[in-house]
mmCIF file of C-alpha atoms and ligand atoms in Angstrom:
data_model
loop_
_atom_site.group_PDB
_atom_site.id
_atom_site.type_symbol
_atom_site.label_atom_id
_atom_site.label_comp_id
_atom_site.label_asym_id
_atom_site.label_seq_id
_atom_site.Cartn_x
_atom_site.Cartn_y
_atom_site.Cartn_z
ATOM 1 C CA MET V 1157 0.000 0.325 0.165
ATOM 2 C CA GLU V 1158 1.348 3.482 -0.824
ATOM 3 C CA ALA V 1159 -0.333 6.866 -0.042
ATOM 4 C CA PHE V 1160 0.323 10.024 -1.085
ATOM 5 C CA ALA V 1161 -0.889 13.523 0.742
ATOM 6 C CA PRO V 1162 0.568 16.844 -0.273
ATOM 7 C CA GLY V 1163 0.993 19.445 1.873
ATOM 8 C CA ARG V 1164 -0.607 23.488 1.385
ATOM 9 C CA VAL V 1165 0.215 26.776 1.041
ATOM 10 C CA ASN V 1166 -2.790 29.696 1.775
ATOM 11 C CA LEU V 1167 -2.770 32.339 -0.750
ATOM 12 C CA ILE V 1168 -5.170 34.006 1.757
ATOM 13 C CA GLY V 1169 -7.592 33.747 4.472
ATOM 14 C CA ASP V 1170 -5.849 32.863 7.498
ATOM 15 C CA HIS V 1171 -7.675 32.494 11.315
ATOM 16 C CA THR V 1172 -10.732 32.741 9.393
ATOM 17 C CA ASP V 1173 -11.583 28.745 8.931
ATOM 18 C CA TYR V 1174 -13.118 28.549 12.174
ATOM 19 C CA THR V 1175 -15.457 30.925 12.462
ATOM 20 C CA GLY V 1176 -16.907 29.417 9.359
ATOM 21 C CA GLY V 1177 -15.557 31.982 6.957
ATOM 22 C CA LEU V 1178 -13.490 31.560 3.519
ATOM 23 C CA VAL V 1179 -9.891 30.363 2.896
ATOM 24 C CA MET V 1180 -8.061 29.783 -0.569
ATOM 25 C CA PRO V 1181 -5.584 27.562 -0.657
ATOM 26 C CA MET V 1182 -3.736 25.281 -2.551
ATOM 27 C CA ALA V 1183 -1.975 21.576 -2.581
ATOM 28 C CA ILE V 1184 1.488 21.821 -3.412
ATOM 29 C CA ASN V 1185 4.027 19.274 -5.017
ATOM 30 C CA MET V 1186 5.314 18.479 -1.652
ATOM 31 C CA GLY V 1187 3.967 15.809 0.654
ATOM 32 C CA THR V 1188 4.266 13.038 2.487
ATOM 33 C CA THR V 1189 4.533 9.599 1.757
ATOM 34 C CA VAL V 1190 2.849 6.350 3.205
ATOM 35 C CA VAL V 1191 4.323 2.664 1.997
ATOM 36 C CA GLY V 1192 3.806 -0.324 4.329
ATOM 37 C CA THR V 1193 1.821 -3.749 4.291
ATOM 38 C CA ARG V 1194 -1.151 -4.479 6.261
ATOM 39 C CA ALA V 1195 0.040 -6.847 9.648
ATOM 40 C CA ASP V 1196 -2.345 -9.088 11.309
ATOM 41 C CA ASN V 1197 -1.814 -7.435 14.494
ATOM 42 C CA SER V 1198 -3.158 -4.763 16.683
ATOM 43 C CA GLU V 1199 -0.847 -1.970 16.132
ATOM 44 C CA VAL V 1200 0.198 0.660 13.834
ATOM 45 C CA ARG V 1201 3.929 0.713 12.930
ATOM 46 C CA LEU V 1202 6.016 3.452 11.044
ATOM 47 C CA ARG V 1203 9.328 4.532 11.193
ATOM 48 C CA SER V 1204 10.447 7.951 9.665
ATOM 49 C CA ALA V 1205 12.701 9.322 6.986
ATOM 50 C CA GLU V 1206 13.104 12.245 8.564
ATOM 51 C CA SER V 1207 12.068 12.482 12.316
ATOM 52 C CA GLU V 1208 13.518 10.518 14.857
ATOM 53 C CA GLY V 1209 12.063 7.119 16.973
ATOM 54 C CA GLU V 1210 9.097 4.866 15.545
ATOM 55 C CA ALA V 1211 5.585 5.501 16.116
ATOM 56 C CA VAL V 1212 4.583 2.304 17.268
ATOM 57 C CA VAL V 1213 0.469 2.495 18.480
ATOM 58 C CA PRO V 1214 -1.547 -0.077 19.499
ATOM 59 C CA LEU V 1215 -5.112 0.609 17.408
ATOM 60 C CA ASN V 1216 -6.346 0.468 21.392
ATOM 61 C CA ALA V 1217 -4.444 3.034 22.242
ATOM 62 C CA GLY V 1218 -4.916 5.397 24.746
ATOM 63 C CA ASP V 1219 -4.727 9.322 24.836
ATOM 64 C CA PRO V 1220 -2.879 10.181 21.414
ATOM 65 C CA ASN V 1221 -1.174 13.454 22.767
ATOM 66 C CA ALA V 1222 0.539 11.332 25.638
ATOM 67 C CA VAL V 1223 2.225 9.155 22.862
ATOM 68 C CA GLU V 1224 6.439 9.312 21.870
ATOM 69 C CA PRO V 1225 8.354 10.264 19.680
ATOM 70 C CA PRO V 1226 6.355 13.605 19.310
ATOM 71 C CA TRP V 1227 5.454 12.875 15.512
ATOM 72 C CA ALA V 1228 4.044 9.650 16.268
ATOM 73 C CA ARG V 1229 0.587 11.750 18.327
ATOM 74 C CA TYR V 1230 -0.431 12.163 14.935
ATOM 75 C CA VAL V 1231 -0.283 8.651 13.207
ATOM 76 C CA ALA V 1232 -2.318 8.068 17.117
ATOM 77 C CA GLY V 1233 -4.872 10.620 16.064
ATOM 78 C CA VAL V 1234 -5.934 8.958 12.764
ATOM 79 C CA VAL V 1235 -5.891 5.718 14.442
ATOM 80 C CA ALA V 1236 -8.224 6.489 16.917
ATOM 81 C CA VAL V 1237 -9.953 8.581 14.509
ATOM 82 C CA VAL V 1238 -10.340 5.676 11.441
ATOM 83 C CA ASN V 1239 -10.426 2.942 13.830
ATOM 84 C CA PRO V 1240 -8.651 0.639 11.242
ATOM 85 C CA ALA V 1241 -9.773 -3.827 11.768
ATOM 86 C CA HIS V 1242 -6.404 -4.199 11.239
ATOM 87 C CA GLY V 1243 -2.377 -3.752 11.784
ATOM 88 C CA PHE V 1244 -0.653 -1.645 9.675
ATOM 89 C CA SER V 1245 3.612 -2.189 9.081
ATOM 90 C CA GLY V 1246 5.472 0.861 7.086
ATOM 91 C CA ARG V 1247 7.489 3.717 6.448
ATOM 92 C CA VAL V 1248 6.508 7.103 6.442
ATOM 93 C CA SER V 1249 8.671 9.969 4.140
ATOM 94 C CA THR V 1250 8.226 13.839 3.469
ATOM 95 C CA THR V 1251 9.659 16.513 1.018
ATOM 96 C CA LEU V 1252 7.617 18.808 3.342
ATOM 97 C CA PRO V 1253 10.125 21.173 5.734
ATOM 98 C CA ILE V 1254 8.288 19.620 9.055
ATOM 99 C CA GLY V 1255 6.483 22.185 11.450
ATOM 100 C CA ALA V 1256 7.232 25.060 8.734
ATOM 101 C CA GLY V 1257 3.680 26.214 8.176
ATOM 102 C CA LEU V 1258 3.009 24.038 5.291
ATOM 103 C CA SER V 1259 0.860 21.428 6.695
ATOM 104 C CA SER V 1260 3.562 18.502 7.423
ATOM 105 C CA SER V 1261 1.056 17.379 9.937
ATOM 106 C CA ALA V 1262 -2.047 17.292 8.278
ATOM 107 C CA ALA V 1263 0.184 15.152 5.020
ATOM 108 C CA LEU V 1264 0.549 13.568 7.527
ATOM 109 C CA GLU V 1265 -2.744 13.144 9.207
ATOM 110 C CA LEU V 1266 -4.004 12.304 5.515
ATOM 111 C CA ALA V 1267 -1.498 10.467 4.053
ATOM 112 C CA VAL V 1268 -1.748 7.542 7.247
ATOM 113 C CA ALA V 1269 -5.262 7.302 7.053
ATOM 114 C CA LEU V 1270 -5.166 6.202 3.039
ATOM 115 C CA ALA V 1271 -2.948 3.741 4.144
ATOM 116 C CA LEU V 1272 -5.195 2.289 6.557
ATOM 117 C CA GLY V 1273 -8.008 1.787 4.427
ATOM 118 C CA PHE V 1274 -10.221 4.918 5.032
ATOM 119 C CA ALA V 1275 -12.315 5.098 2.473
ATOM 120 C CA GLY V 1276 -14.575 8.156 2.303
ATOM 121 C CA SER V 1277 -15.131 11.247 0.220
ATOM 122 C CA PRO V 1278 -12.141 13.999 0.290
ATOM 123 C CA LEU V 1279 -14.192 16.091 2.308
ATOM 124 C CA GLU V 1280 -14.777 12.932 4.891
ATOM 125 C CA LEU V 1281 -11.187 12.273 5.060
ATOM 126 C CA ALA V 1282 -10.623 15.834 5.939
ATOM 127 C CA GLN V 1283 -12.928 15.857 8.829
ATOM 128 C CA ALA V 1284 -11.577 12.933 10.438
ATOM 129 C CA CYS V 1285 -7.951 13.818 9.941
ATOM 130 C CA GLN V 1286 -9.083 17.099 11.477
ATOM 131 C CA ARG V 1287 -10.292 15.507 14.478
ATOM 132 C CA ALA V 1288 -6.904 13.573 14.342
ATOM 133 C CA GLU V 1289 -4.829 16.863 14.832
ATOM 134 C CA GLN V 1290 -6.985 18.169 17.251
ATOM 135 C CA VAL V 1291 -6.552 14.912 19.614
ATOM 136 C CA ALA V 1292 -3.302 14.577 18.451
ATOM 137 C CA GLY V 1293 -1.946 18.038 19.348
ATOM 138 C CA GLY V 1294 -4.675 19.378 21.796
ATOM 139 C CA VAL V 1295 -5.010 22.567 18.993
ATOM 140 C CA PRO V 1296 -8.476 23.293 18.568
ATOM 141 C CA CYS V 1297 -7.430 23.717 14.467
ATOM 142 C CA GLY V 1298 -10.044 24.210 11.296
ATOM 143 C CA ILE V 1299 -10.880 22.186 8.281
ATOM 144 C CA MET V 1300 -8.593 23.962 5.521
ATOM 145 C CA ASP V 1301 -5.678 22.227 6.168
ATOM 146 C CA GLN V 1302 -6.853 18.899 5.799
ATOM 147 C CA LEU V 1303 -9.594 19.957 3.216
ATOM 148 C CA ALA V 1304 -6.937 21.401 0.900
ATOM 149 C CA SER V 1305 -4.325 18.786 1.272
ATOM 150 C CA ALA V 1306 -7.794 16.321 0.303
ATOM 151 C CA ALA V 1307 -9.365 17.913 -2.232
ATOM 152 C CA GLY V 1308 -6.529 19.926 -4.129
ATOM 153 C CA VAL V 1309 -6.740 20.405 -7.993
ATOM 154 C CA GLU V 1310 -3.721 20.354 -10.126
ATOM 155 C CA ASP V 1311 -3.310 23.872 -11.401
ATOM 156 C CA HIS V 1312 -6.380 25.068 -9.436
ATOM 157 C CA ALA V 1313 -6.312 27.335 -5.783
ATOM 158 C CA LEU V 1314 -8.850 26.297 -3.669
ATOM 159 C CA LEU V 1315 -11.715 29.057 -2.738
ATOM 160 C CA ILE V 1316 -13.223 27.233 0.550
ATOM 161 C CA ASP V 1317 -16.246 28.433 2.166
ATOM 162 C CA CYS V 1318 -15.649 26.898 5.644
ATOM 163 C CA GLY V 1319 -19.987 27.072 7.089
ATOM 164 C CA ALA V 1320 -20.751 25.742 4.345
ATOM 165 C CA LEU V 1321 -17.706 23.422 3.211
ATOM 166 C CA THR V 1322 -17.645 23.265 -0.043
ATOM 167 C CA VAL V 1323 -14.906 23.706 -2.272
ATOM 168 C CA THR V 1324 -14.457 25.692 -6.024
ATOM 169 C CA PRO V 1325 -11.318 25.255 -7.689
ATOM 170 C CA VAL V 1326 -9.880 28.660 -9.608
ATOM 171 C CA ARG V 1327 -7.512 28.186 -12.093
ATOM 172 C CA MET V 1328 -4.432 29.567 -11.621
ATOM 173 C CA PRO V 1329 -3.140 31.560 -14.326
ATOM 174 C CA ASP V 1330 0.072 30.231 -16.277
ATOM 175 C CA GLU V 1331 1.282 33.970 -16.027
ATOM 176 C CA ALA V 1332 1.401 33.743 -12.220
ATOM 177 C CA GLU V 1333 4.096 31.931 -9.808
ATOM 178 C CA VAL V 1334 3.727 30.951 -6.414
ATOM 179 C CA VAL V 1335 6.695 30.924 -4.210
ATOM 180 C CA VAL V 1336 7.016 30.480 -0.700
ATOM 181 C CA VAL V 1337 9.686 31.505 1.214
ATOM 182 C CA ASN V 1338 10.840 30.171 4.864
ATOM 183 C CA SER V 1339 11.264 32.563 7.434
ATOM 184 C CA GLY V 1340 13.193 29.673 9.335
ATOM 185 C CA GLU V 1341 11.911 31.077 12.457
ATOM 186 C CA ALA V 1342 10.248 28.423 14.546
ATOM 187 C CA ARG V 1343 6.750 28.941 15.210
ATOM 188 C CA ARG V 1344 7.249 29.160 19.132
ATOM 189 C CA LEU V 1345 4.288 29.730 21.424
ATOM 190 C CA VAL V 1346 1.907 28.883 18.311
ATOM 191 C CA ASP V 1347 -0.554 26.411 20.079
ATOM 192 C CA SER V 1348 -1.680 28.217 23.162
ATOM 193 C CA ALA V 1349 -1.719 31.951 20.996
ATOM 194 C CA TYR V 1350 -4.011 29.736 18.541
ATOM 195 C CA ALA V 1351 -6.075 28.799 21.182
ATOM 196 C CA GLU V 1352 -6.506 32.191 22.620
ATOM 197 C CA ARG V 1353 -6.655 33.478 19.254
ATOM 198 C CA ARG V 1354 -10.149 30.955 19.138
ATOM 199 C CA ARG V 1355 -11.508 32.056 22.244
ATOM 200 C CA SER V 1356 -11.543 35.781 21.515
ATOM 201 C CA CYS V 1357 -13.401 35.305 18.128
ATOM 202 C CA GLU V 1358 -16.001 32.457 19.804
ATOM 203 C CA ALA V 1359 -16.713 35.770 22.256
ATOM 204 C CA ALA V 1360 -17.010 38.345 19.478
ATOM 205 C CA GLN V 1361 -19.292 35.825 17.858
ATOM 206 C CA ALA V 1362 -21.470 35.697 21.180
ATOM 207 C CA GLU V 1363 -22.059 39.656 21.397
ATOM 208 C CA ILE V 1364 -22.335 39.737 17.305
ATOM 209 C CA GLY V 1365 -23.321 36.322 15.706
ATOM 210 C CA PRO V 1366 -21.131 34.485 13.360
ATOM 211 C CA LEU V 1367 -18.460 36.158 12.315
ATOM 212 C CA ALA V 1368 -19.042 34.963 8.363
ATOM 213 C CA ARG V 1369 -22.066 36.985 8.062
ATOM 214 C CA ALA V 1370 -21.012 40.363 10.043
ATOM 215 C CA ASP V 1371 -19.983 43.197 8.472
ATOM 216 C CA THR V 1372 -17.571 46.223 9.996
ATOM 217 C CA SER V 1373 -20.113 48.089 11.714
ATOM 218 C CA ALA V 1374 -21.733 45.430 13.380
ATOM 219 C CA VAL V 1375 -17.489 44.591 15.051
ATOM 220 C CA GLY V 1376 -18.266 48.681 15.853
ATOM 221 C CA ARG V 1377 -19.879 47.989 18.472
ATOM 222 C CA ILE V 1378 -17.862 45.266 20.322
ATOM 223 C CA THR V 1379 -16.805 46.586 23.823
ATOM 224 C CA ASP V 1380 -13.892 44.667 23.961
ATOM 225 C CA PRO V 1381 -10.912 46.661 21.989
ATOM 226 C CA VAL V 1382 -8.558 43.855 21.808
ATOM 227 C CA VAL V 1383 -11.616 41.202 20.623
ATOM 228 C CA ARG V 1384 -12.842 44.420 18.064
ATOM 229 C CA ALA V 1385 -9.849 43.771 16.416
ATOM 230 C CA ARG V 1386 -9.254 40.176 16.159
ATOM 231 C CA ALA V 1387 -12.884 40.246 14.903
ATOM 232 C CA ARG V 1388 -12.153 43.516 12.484
ATOM 233 C CA HIS V 1389 -9.465 40.860 11.002
ATOM 234 C CA VAL V 1390 -11.651 38.331 10.117
ATOM 235 C CA VAL V 1391 -14.299 40.304 8.785
ATOM 236 C CA THR V 1392 -12.104 42.141 6.850
ATOM 237 C CA GLU V 1393 -10.351 38.786 5.477
ATOM 238 C CA ASN V 1394 -12.799 37.021 4.565
ATOM 239 C CA GLU V 1395 -13.942 40.097 2.347
ATOM 240 C CA ARG V 1396 -10.598 40.070 1.026
ATOM 241 C CA VAL V 1397 -11.213 36.243 0.238
ATOM 242 C CA ARG V 1398 -13.962 36.819 -1.761
ATOM 243 C CA ALA V 1399 -12.157 40.267 -3.950
ATOM 244 C CA PHE V 1400 -9.243 37.745 -4.485
ATOM 245 C CA ALA V 1401 -10.802 35.315 -5.914
ATOM 246 C CA ALA V 1402 -12.672 37.300 -8.155
ATOM 247 C CA ALA V 1403 -9.240 39.274 -8.976
ATOM 248 C CA LEU V 1404 -7.663 36.058 -9.571
ATOM 249 C CA ARG V 1405 -10.503 34.875 -12.416
ATOM 250 C CA ALA V 1406 -9.853 38.052 -13.737
ATOM 251 C CA ARG V 1407 -6.611 37.538 -13.730
ATOM 252 C CA ASP V 1408 -5.703 40.703 -11.836
ATOM 253 C CA LEU V 1409 -2.314 39.771 -10.496
ATOM 254 C CA ALA V 1410 -1.781 43.628 -9.004
ATOM 255 C CA GLU V 1411 -5.049 43.302 -7.246
ATOM 256 C CA CYS V 1412 -4.352 40.128 -6.157
ATOM 257 C CA GLY V 1413 -1.003 40.999 -4.532
ATOM 258 C CA ALA V 1414 -2.627 44.076 -2.803
ATOM 259 C CA LEU V 1415 -4.901 42.285 -1.224
ATOM 260 C CA MET V 1416 -2.143 39.710 -0.306
ATOM 261 C CA ALA V 1417 -0.349 42.134 1.369
ATOM 262 C CA ALA V 1418 -3.272 43.809 2.676
ATOM 263 C CA SER V 1419 -3.924 40.592 4.840
ATOM 264 C CA HIS V 1420 -0.465 40.497 6.161
ATOM 265 C CA GLU V 1421 -1.100 43.965 7.108
ATOM 266 C CA SER V 1422 -5.187 42.817 9.330
ATOM 267 C CA LEU V 1423 -2.815 39.410 10.726
ATOM 268 C CA ARG V 1424 -0.239 42.120 12.188
ATOM 269 C CA THR V 1425 -1.557 44.687 13.760
ATOM 270 C CA ASP V 1426 -5.443 43.334 13.744
ATOM 271 C CA PHE V 1427 -4.709 39.811 14.885
ATOM 272 C CA GLU V 1428 -1.314 40.081 16.235
ATOM 273 C CA VAL V 1429 0.240 36.656 14.817
ATOM 274 C CA SER V 1430 2.938 38.044 13.008
ATOM 275 C CA THR V 1431 6.575 38.682 14.184
ATOM 276 C CA PRO V 1432 9.196 41.320 13.152
ATOM 277 C CA ARG V 1433 11.351 38.829 11.202
ATOM 278 C CA LEU V 1434 8.381 37.516 9.499
ATOM 279 C CA ASP V 1435 7.439 41.517 8.526
ATOM 280 C CA GLN V 1436 10.942 42.429 6.911
ATOM 281 C CA LEU V 1437 10.858 39.263 5.015
ATOM 282 C CA ALA V 1438 6.786 40.093 3.918
ATOM 283 C CA ALA V 1439 8.076 43.892 3.988
ATOM 284 C CA GLU V 1440 11.344 42.649 1.195
ATOM 285 C CA LEU V 1441 9.135 40.686 -0.779
ATOM 286 C CA ASN V 1442 6.265 42.930 -1.037
ATOM 287 C CA ALA V 1443 9.106 45.655 -2.862
ATOM 288 C CA THR V 1444 10.661 43.936 -4.717
ATOM 289 C CA ALA V 1445 10.511 43.712 -8.575
ATOM 290 C CA GLY V 1446 8.150 41.040 -10.405
ATOM 291 C CA VAL V 1447 6.278 40.566 -7.034
ATOM 292 C CA PHE V 1448 2.477 41.019 -6.912
ATOM 293 C CA GLY V 1449 2.311 40.564 -3.445
ATOM 294 C CA ALA V 1450 3.315 38.689 -0.106
ATOM 295 C CA ARG V 1451 2.370 37.804 3.138
ATOM 296 C CA LEU V 1452 2.423 35.573 6.131
ATOM 297 C CA THR V 1453 0.886 32.208 5.396
ATOM 298 C CA GLY V 1454 -1.107 30.066 7.624
ATOM 299 C CA ALA V 1455 -1.036 30.986 12.337
ATOM 300 C CA GLY V 1456 1.918 32.988 12.120
ATOM 301 C CA PHE V 1457 3.733 32.925 14.921
ATOM 302 C CA GLY V 1458 6.750 31.959 12.746
ATOM 303 C CA GLY V 1459 6.772 29.683 9.205
ATOM 304 C CA CYS V 1460 6.427 30.771 5.957
ATOM 305 C CA ILE V 1461 5.826 33.494 3.610
ATOM 306 C CA VAL V 1462 4.088 33.448 0.225
ATOM 307 C CA ALA V 1463 4.556 35.258 -2.732
ATOM 308 C CA LEU V 1464 2.869 35.958 -5.827
ATOM 309 C CA THR V 1465 4.771 36.266 -8.575
ATOM 310 C CA GLN V 1466 5.943 37.093 -12.330
ATOM 311 C CA PRO V 1467 7.506 33.928 -13.529
ATOM 312 C CA GLU V 1468 11.084 34.077 -12.064
ATOM 313 C CA ALA V 1469 10.768 37.004 -10.399
ATOM 314 C CA LEU V 1470 12.322 35.498 -6.908
ATOM 315 C CA GLN V 1471 15.927 33.320 -6.770
ATOM 316 C CA VAL V 1472 14.753 32.664 -3.085
ATOM 317 C CA GLY V 1473 12.116 29.702 -1.493
ATOM 318 C CA TRP V 1474 10.312 27.267 -3.067
ATOM 319 C CA ARG V 1475 8.619 27.468 -6.096
ATOM 320 C CA VAL V 1476 5.000 25.731 -6.031
ATOM 321 C CA ARG V 1477 2.536 24.267 -8.137
ATOM 322 C CA ALA V 1478 -1.308 23.365 -7.080
ATOM 323 C CA VAL V 1479 -1.493 19.598 -7.406
ATOM 324 C CA SER V 1480 -4.529 17.218 -7.029
ATOM 325 C CA GLY V 1481 -5.788 16.104 -3.394
ATOM 326 C CA ALA V 1482 -4.504 12.724 -1.777
ATOM 327 C CA ARG V 1483 -4.327 9.439 -3.068
ATOM 328 C CA VAL V 1484 -3.454 6.061 -2.639
ATOM 329 C CA VAL V 1485 -0.830 5.481 -5.084
ATOM 330 C CA GLU V 1486 -0.687 1.592 -5.404
ATOM 331 C CA ASN V 1487 -3.097 -0.814 -3.469
ATOM 332 C CA THR V 1488 -0.830 -3.719 -3.387
ATOM 333 C CA GLU V 1489 -3.388 -5.155 -0.441
ATOM 334 C CA SER V 1490 -6.506 -5.156 -3.375
ATOM 335 C CA HIS V 1491 -3.726 -6.323 -5.633
ATOM 336 C CA ARG V 1492 -3.093 -9.527 -4.051
ATOM 337 C CA ARG V 1493 -6.890 -10.298 -3.654
ATOM 338 C CA ARG V 1494 -7.925 -9.801 -7.237
ATOM 339 C CA GLY V 1495 -4.625 -11.792 -8.078
ATOM 340 C CA LYS V 1496 -6.172 -14.523 -5.925
ATOM 341 C CA ARG V 1497 -9.466 -14.726 -6.964
ATOM 342 C CA SER V 1498 -7.513 -14.738 -10.983
ATOM 343 C CA ALA V 1499 -6.053 -18.239 -9.632
HETATM 344 C C1 LIG Z 662 -3.908 26.407 11.402
HETATM 345 C C2 LIG Z 662 -4.735 25.987 11.328
HETATM 346 C C3 LIG Z 662 -5.974 26.292 9.615
HETATM 347 C C4 LIG Z 662 -5.866 27.617 10.326
HETATM 348 C C5 LIG Z 662 -4.641 28.466 10.635
HETATM 349 C C6 LIG Z 662 -4.989 29.910 10.152
HETATM 350 O O1 LIG Z 662 -3.173 25.692 9.893
HETATM 351 O O2 LIG Z 662 -4.313 24.162 11.523
HETATM 352 O O3 LIG Z 662 -6.752 25.856 10.471
HETATM 353 O O4 LIG Z 662 -6.678 28.105 11.062
HETATM 354 O O5 LIG Z 662 -4.036 27.608 11.267
HETATM 355 O O6 LIG Z 662 -5.434 30.304 9.162
#
């Protein structure tokens, strides 16, 4: 059995998914592969080409969050959610930088789930792996990363409505390049700060109703200034995603870039998830000839900057392409069964 799941880069729409808002990621040509065979025992055993230690997860393991080494928690989360009937033994390898904001954990979860035989729609796969991520890491993440990895479409960005759970692919213009620049800054405090930001958004919703349907005048009525700023980011970010999708369809890349720069600014000032290093990198890229726009991507507090550029405008970073979603590459189990039947 071989399963592959891509990472993702988010072009625009951060910290909007967990209030049912809009995001626009794409699945990228860097990802995670799990190769192995079903085993007639009751444990999942995986070695990693990149990370230390072995994941040894009994099918009826306890709390995934307590498993060692830490990367094995994601495997344990998937085992807890998918509840496979058989053990599995294999190895995992990835071309993604780990923990840099390109959804290496989502890619691991999806590849493991498919290798363990998860059979469901891309949305069901994403929802199962979102639960796995939540139990593994204890972080109340939204659906974006897992759904982008599950529902990727070659050469298309994905406009995702995280409330309606619909995915609308929008073709990437040939004259646009997407470049990811790793700040190299380890993401510190991201888990606790993420949960705190989410609580602020929930406080805002308790006051003015769903942020996905709120406008800036409703936001202005929020009493607490910090909660108001967080809500203002979410409401304006949803508007920017809508405008970005329209501009991308119209191939107005200058407008797309301006919206990305505005998104970074809002994440910096209203949502306060940027860092001085990310600000400096984004500013440098936004001032570079041939760059339409650049912003931090993902949860923030370190990680990567994404830039939309003219072809070959940048000599730094990874040039990424939009690819199709997570898939079983080879199913030797069913080959073997078919082989047996025809023998
Ligand atoms: C992380 C989470 C996502 C999303 C982003 C911010 O990547 O896993 O669900 O909330 O942060 O947009």
